[in-house]
Coordinates of C-alpha atoms in Angstrom, one line a residue:
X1 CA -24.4 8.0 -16.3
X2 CA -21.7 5.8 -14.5
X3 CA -19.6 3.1 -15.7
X4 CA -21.7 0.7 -13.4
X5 CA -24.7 1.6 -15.8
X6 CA -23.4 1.4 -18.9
X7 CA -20.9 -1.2 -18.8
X8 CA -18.2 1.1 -20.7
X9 CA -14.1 0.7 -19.9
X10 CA -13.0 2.6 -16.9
X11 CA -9.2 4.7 -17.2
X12 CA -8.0 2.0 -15.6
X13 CA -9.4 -0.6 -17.4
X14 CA -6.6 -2.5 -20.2
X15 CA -7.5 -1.6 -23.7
X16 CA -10.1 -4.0 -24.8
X17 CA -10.6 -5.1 -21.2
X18 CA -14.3 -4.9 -20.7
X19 CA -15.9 -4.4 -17.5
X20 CA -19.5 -5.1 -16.1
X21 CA -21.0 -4.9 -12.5
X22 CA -20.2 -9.1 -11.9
X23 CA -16.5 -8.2 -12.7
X24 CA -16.6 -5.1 -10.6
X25 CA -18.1 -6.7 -7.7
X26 CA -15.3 -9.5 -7.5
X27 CA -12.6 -6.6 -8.0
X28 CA -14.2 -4.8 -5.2
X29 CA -13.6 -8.7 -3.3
X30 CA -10.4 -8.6 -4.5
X31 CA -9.4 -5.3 -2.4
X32 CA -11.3 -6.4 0.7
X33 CA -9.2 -9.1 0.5
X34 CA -5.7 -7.0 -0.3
X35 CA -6.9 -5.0 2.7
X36 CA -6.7 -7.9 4.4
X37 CA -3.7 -9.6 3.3
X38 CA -1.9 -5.5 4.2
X39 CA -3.0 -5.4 7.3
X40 CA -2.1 -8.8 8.1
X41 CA 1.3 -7.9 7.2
X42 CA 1.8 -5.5 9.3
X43 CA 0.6 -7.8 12.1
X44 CA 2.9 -10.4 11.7
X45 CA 6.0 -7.7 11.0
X46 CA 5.0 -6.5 14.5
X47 CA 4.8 -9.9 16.0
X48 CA 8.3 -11.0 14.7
X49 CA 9.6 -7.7 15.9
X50 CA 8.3 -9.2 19.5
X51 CA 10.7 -12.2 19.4
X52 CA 13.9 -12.6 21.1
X53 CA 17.1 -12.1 19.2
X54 CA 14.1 -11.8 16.0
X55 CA 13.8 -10.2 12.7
X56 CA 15.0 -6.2 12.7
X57 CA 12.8 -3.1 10.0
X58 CA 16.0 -3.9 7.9
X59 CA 16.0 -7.9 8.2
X60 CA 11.8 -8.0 7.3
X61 CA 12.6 -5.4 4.1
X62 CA 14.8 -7.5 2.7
X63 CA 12.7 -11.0 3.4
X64 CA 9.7 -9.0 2.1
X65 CA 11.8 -7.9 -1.3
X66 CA 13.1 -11.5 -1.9
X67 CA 10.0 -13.2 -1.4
X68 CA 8.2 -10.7 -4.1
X69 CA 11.3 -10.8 -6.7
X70 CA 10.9 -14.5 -6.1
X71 CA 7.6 -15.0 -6.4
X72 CA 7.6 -12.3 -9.4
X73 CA 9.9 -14.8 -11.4
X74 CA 7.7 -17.6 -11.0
X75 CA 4.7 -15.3 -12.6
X76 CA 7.1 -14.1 -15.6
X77 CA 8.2 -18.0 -16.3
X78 CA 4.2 -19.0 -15.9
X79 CA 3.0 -16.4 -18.2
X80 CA 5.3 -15.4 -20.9
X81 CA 5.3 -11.9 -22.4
X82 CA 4.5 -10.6 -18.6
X83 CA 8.1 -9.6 -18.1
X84 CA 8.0 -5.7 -20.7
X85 CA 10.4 -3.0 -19.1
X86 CA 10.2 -0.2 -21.2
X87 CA 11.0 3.3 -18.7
X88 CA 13.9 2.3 -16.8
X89 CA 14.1 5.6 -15.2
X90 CA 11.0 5.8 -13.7
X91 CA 10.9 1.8 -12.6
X92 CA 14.1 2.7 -10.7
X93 CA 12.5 5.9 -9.2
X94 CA 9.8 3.7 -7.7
X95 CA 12.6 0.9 -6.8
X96 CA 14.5 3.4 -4.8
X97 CA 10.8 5.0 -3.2
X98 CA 9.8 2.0 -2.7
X99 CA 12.4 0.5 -0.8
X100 CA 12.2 3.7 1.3
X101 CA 8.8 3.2 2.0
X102 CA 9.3 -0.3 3.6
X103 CA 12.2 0.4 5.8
X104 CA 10.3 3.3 7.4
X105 CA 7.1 1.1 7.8
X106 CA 8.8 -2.1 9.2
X107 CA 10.9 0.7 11.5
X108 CA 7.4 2.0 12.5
X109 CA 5.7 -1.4 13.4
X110 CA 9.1 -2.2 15.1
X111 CA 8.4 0.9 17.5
X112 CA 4.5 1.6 17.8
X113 CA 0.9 -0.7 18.0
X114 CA 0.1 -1.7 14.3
X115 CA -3.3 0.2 14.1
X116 CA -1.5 3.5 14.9
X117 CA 1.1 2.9 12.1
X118 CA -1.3 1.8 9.4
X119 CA -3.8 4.9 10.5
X120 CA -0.8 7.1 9.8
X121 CA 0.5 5.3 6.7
X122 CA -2.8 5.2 4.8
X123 CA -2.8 8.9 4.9
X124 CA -0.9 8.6 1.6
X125 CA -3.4 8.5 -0.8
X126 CA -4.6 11.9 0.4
X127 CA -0.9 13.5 0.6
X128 CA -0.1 11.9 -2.7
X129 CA -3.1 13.8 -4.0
X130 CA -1.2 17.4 -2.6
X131 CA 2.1 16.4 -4.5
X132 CA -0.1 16.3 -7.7
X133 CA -1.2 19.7 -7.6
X134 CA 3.0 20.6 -8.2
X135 CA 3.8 17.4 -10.1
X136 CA 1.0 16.5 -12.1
X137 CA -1.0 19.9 -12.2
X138 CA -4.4 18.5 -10.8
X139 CA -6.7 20.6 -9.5
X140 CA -8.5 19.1 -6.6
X141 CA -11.8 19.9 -5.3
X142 CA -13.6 21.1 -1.9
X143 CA -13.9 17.3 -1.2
X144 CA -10.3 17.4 -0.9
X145 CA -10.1 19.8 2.0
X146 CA -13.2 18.1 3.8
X147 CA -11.6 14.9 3.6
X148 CA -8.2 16.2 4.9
X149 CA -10.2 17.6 8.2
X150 CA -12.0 14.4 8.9
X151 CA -8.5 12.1 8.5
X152 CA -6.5 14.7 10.6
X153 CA -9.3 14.8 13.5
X154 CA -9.4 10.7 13.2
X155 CA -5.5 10.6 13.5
X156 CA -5.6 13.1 16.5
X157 CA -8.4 11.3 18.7
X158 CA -7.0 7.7 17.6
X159 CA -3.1 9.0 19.1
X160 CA -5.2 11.0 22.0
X161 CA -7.0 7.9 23.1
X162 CA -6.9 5.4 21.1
X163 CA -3.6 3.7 21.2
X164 CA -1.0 4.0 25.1
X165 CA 1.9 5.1 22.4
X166 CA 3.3 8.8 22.8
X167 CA 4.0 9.9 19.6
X168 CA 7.7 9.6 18.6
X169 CA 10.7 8.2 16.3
X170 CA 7.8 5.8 15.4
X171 CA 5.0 8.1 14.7
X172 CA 7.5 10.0 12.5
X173 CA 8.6 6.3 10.8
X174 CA 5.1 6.1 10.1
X175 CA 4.4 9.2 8.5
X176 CA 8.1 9.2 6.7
X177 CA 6.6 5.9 4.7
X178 CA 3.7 7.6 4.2
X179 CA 5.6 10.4 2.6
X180 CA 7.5 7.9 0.3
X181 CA 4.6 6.4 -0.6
X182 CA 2.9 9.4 -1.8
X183 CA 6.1 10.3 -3.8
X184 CA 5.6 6.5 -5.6
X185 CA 2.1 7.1 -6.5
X186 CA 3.2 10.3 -8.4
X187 CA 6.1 8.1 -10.2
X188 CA 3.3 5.5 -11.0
X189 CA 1.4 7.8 -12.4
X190 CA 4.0 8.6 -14.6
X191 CA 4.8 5.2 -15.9
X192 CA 0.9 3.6 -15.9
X193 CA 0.5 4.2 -19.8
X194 CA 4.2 2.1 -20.4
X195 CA 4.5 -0.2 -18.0
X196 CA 2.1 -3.1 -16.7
X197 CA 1.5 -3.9 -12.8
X198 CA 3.7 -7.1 -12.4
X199 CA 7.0 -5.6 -14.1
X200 CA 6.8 -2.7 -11.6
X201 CA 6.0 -5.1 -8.8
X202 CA 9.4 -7.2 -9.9
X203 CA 11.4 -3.6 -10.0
X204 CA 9.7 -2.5 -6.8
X205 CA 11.5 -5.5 -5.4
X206 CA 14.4 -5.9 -7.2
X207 CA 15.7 -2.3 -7.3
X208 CA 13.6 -1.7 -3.3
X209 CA 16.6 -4.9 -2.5
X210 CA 19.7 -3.1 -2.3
X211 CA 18.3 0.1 -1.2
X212 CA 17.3 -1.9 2.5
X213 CA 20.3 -3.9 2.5
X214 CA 22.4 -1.4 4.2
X215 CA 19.9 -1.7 7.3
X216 CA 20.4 -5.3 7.6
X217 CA 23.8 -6.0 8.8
X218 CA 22.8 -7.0 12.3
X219 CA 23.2 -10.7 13.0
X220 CA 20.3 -12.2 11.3
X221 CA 18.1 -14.7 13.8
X222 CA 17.8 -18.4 13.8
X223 CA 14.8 -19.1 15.2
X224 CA 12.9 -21.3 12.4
X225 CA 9.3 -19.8 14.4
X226 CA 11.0 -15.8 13.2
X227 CA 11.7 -17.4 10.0
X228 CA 8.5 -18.4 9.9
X229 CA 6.6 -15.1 10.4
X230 CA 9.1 -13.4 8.2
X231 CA 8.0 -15.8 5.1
X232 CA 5.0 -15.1 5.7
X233 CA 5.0 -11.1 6.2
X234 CA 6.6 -11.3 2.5
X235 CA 3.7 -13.9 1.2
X236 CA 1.2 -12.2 2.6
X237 CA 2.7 -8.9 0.9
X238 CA 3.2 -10.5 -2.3
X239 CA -0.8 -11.8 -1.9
X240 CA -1.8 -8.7 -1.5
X241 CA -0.3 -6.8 -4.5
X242 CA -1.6 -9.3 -7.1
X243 CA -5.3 -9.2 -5.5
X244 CA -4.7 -5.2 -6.1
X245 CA -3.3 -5.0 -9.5
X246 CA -5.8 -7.4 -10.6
X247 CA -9.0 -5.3 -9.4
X248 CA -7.5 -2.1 -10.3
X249 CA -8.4 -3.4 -14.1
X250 CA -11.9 -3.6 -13.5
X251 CA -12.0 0.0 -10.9
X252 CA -11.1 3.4 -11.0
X253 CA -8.4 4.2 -9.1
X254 CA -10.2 6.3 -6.6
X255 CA -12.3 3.9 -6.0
X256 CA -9.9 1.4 -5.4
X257 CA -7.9 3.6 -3.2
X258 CA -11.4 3.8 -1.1
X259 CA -11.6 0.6 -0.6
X260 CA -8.1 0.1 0.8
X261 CA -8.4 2.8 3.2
X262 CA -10.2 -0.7 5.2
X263 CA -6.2 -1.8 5.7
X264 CA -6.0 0.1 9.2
X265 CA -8.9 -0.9 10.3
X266 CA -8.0 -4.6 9.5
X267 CA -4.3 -3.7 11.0
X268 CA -6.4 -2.6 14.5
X269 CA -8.5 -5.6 14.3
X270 CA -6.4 -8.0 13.4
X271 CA -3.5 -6.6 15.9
X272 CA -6.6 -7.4 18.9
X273 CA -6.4 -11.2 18.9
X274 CA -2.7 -11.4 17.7
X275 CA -1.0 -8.5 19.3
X276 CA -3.4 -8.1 22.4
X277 CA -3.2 -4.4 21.6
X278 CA -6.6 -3.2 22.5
X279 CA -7.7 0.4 21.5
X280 CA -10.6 2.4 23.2
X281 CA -13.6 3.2 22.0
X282 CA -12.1 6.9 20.5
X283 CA -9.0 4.7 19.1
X284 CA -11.7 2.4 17.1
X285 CA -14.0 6.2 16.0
X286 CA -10.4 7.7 15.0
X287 CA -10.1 4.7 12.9
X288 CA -12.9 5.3 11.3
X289 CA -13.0 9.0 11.2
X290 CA -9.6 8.5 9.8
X291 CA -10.7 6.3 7.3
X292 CA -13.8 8.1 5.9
X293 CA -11.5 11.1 5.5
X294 CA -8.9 9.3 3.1
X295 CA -11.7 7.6 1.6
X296 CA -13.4 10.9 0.9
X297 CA -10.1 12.7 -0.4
X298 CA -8.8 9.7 -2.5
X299 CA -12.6 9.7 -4.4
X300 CA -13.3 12.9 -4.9
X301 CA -10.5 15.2 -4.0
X302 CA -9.7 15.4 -7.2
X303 CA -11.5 16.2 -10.7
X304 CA -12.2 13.4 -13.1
X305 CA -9.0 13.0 -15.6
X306 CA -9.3 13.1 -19.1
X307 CA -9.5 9.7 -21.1
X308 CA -5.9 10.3 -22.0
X309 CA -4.5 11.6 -19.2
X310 CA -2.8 8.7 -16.5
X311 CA -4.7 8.2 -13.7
X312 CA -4.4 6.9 -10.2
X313 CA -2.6 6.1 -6.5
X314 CA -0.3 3.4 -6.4
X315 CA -0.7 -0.2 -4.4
X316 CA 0.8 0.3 -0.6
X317 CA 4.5 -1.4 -0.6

């Protein structure tokens, strides 16, 4: 019998956190809106990549890291206690992948429509789940191969006719952050049991900072309107990782990673009315295709973890 029926603590679930089906149906909320708030990111990074003499990958990294060390100190001074390092390793293993991860995204949406980079970064979750079988010894399941099939056929028939972009240094960008990406989930993995969700937000940013600074040396724009779209490509970032940390209290994991396989196809809906980028009929099926695959792999590629053992993808950057 599921947690849904008997009301017991998920993995993810804080110690003497406990979770019913009212509090799982607002966490589930929460992600549709995180899903939302990603893919609106990525929108508005593409759209100030658009403007004359606008924000570079490297210029939007850094805005997006300031705004989220920023708005990470306000947190700490509003809720004292938040603020507990304990593996400074690790929290600078996830800084550094983390930072990575950005760069090559921003470089991506810089390059390519926004659908076709988020379809190709939210293949993480499922090549995060590979890198567990050699870093973490999981074992995953049938489901994992089925779901791998159905992501790669929606990422080939979204690329064949979904989206007029030849694949290129942008397609690669793409799948490089989703790489890096896949490498922080493992390193999250690692830390879960020491370290809570804000104080790895704050060192994603703060260590992620210097790591993208050497890609913004070009002049940086004046134009208050790029400005603009760059504060809010790093609030709508920082929005999105609190509405995920908060649900994954209340979800597992897999689920949660299920839910936010919904980011690229808010990214392609979203990038319609504010991009004008208009995929075909395939682009919008590969979408989905793509979608139901990750979902698939994220959920049940794996087998269920032990009560002691961590558990769990990380949040997108």
């Amino acid at each position: 019998m599921g947690d849904e029926e008997t009301g017991s603590i998920p993995p993810s679930a804080p110690p003497g956190r406990v979770t019913g089906p009212h509090r799982r149906a607002r966490a589930r909320l929460e992600l549709l809106l995180s899903g939302l708030s990603f893919g609106l990111m990525a929108v508005l990074a593409r759209r100030a990549s658009r403007l004359p003499g606008s924000f570079t990958a490297g210029h939007l990294s850094v805005v997006r890291f300031a705004v989220g060390a920023l708005a990470s100190l306000v947190l700490f001074r509003l809720r004292p206690g938040t603020y507990r390092p304990r593996n400074g390793r690790l929290l600078l293993a996830r800084g550094v992948s983390g930072g990575l991860v950005v760069v090559f995204y921003f470089f991506a949406l810089a390059r390519i429509p926004a659908g076709q980079a988020g379809l190709l970064y939210n293949l993480f979750p499922v090549i995060a789940t590979l890198m567990s079988i050699f870093a973490l010894g999981e074992r995953p399941t049938a489901h994992l191969l089925l779901g791998l099939v159905l992501a790669t056929s929606g990422v080939a028939l979204a690329l064949g006719g979904g989206f007029p972009v030849r694949p290129g240094v942008g397609t690669l960008s793409a799948l490089g952050a989703a790489v890096f990406a896949a490498a922080s989930a493992n390193v999250m993995r690692a830390m879960r049991g020491t370290e809570n969700a804000p104080t790895i937000f704050f060192f994603f940013c703060l260590v992620g900072l210097p790591v993208v600074l050497p890609f913004a040396f070009d002049p940086w724009p004046a134009s208050p309107a790029a400005w603009g779209l760059g504060l809010l490509v790093g609030l709508a970032a920082f929005a999105a990782q609190l509405l995920m940390a908060d649900a994954y209290g209340d979800l597992s994991v897999s689920e949660a990673a299920a839910w936010l396989q919904l980011t690229p196809v808010a990214q392609v809906l979203l990038a319609w009315p504010l991009l004008d980028e208009r995929p075909t009929a395939s682009g919008f099926l590969g979408v989905v295709l793509a979608a139901v695959g990750v979902g698939i792999a994220a959920v049940l590629g794996r087998r269920a973890p032990r009560a002691r053992e961590l558990s769990g993808l990380t949040p997108p950057p």
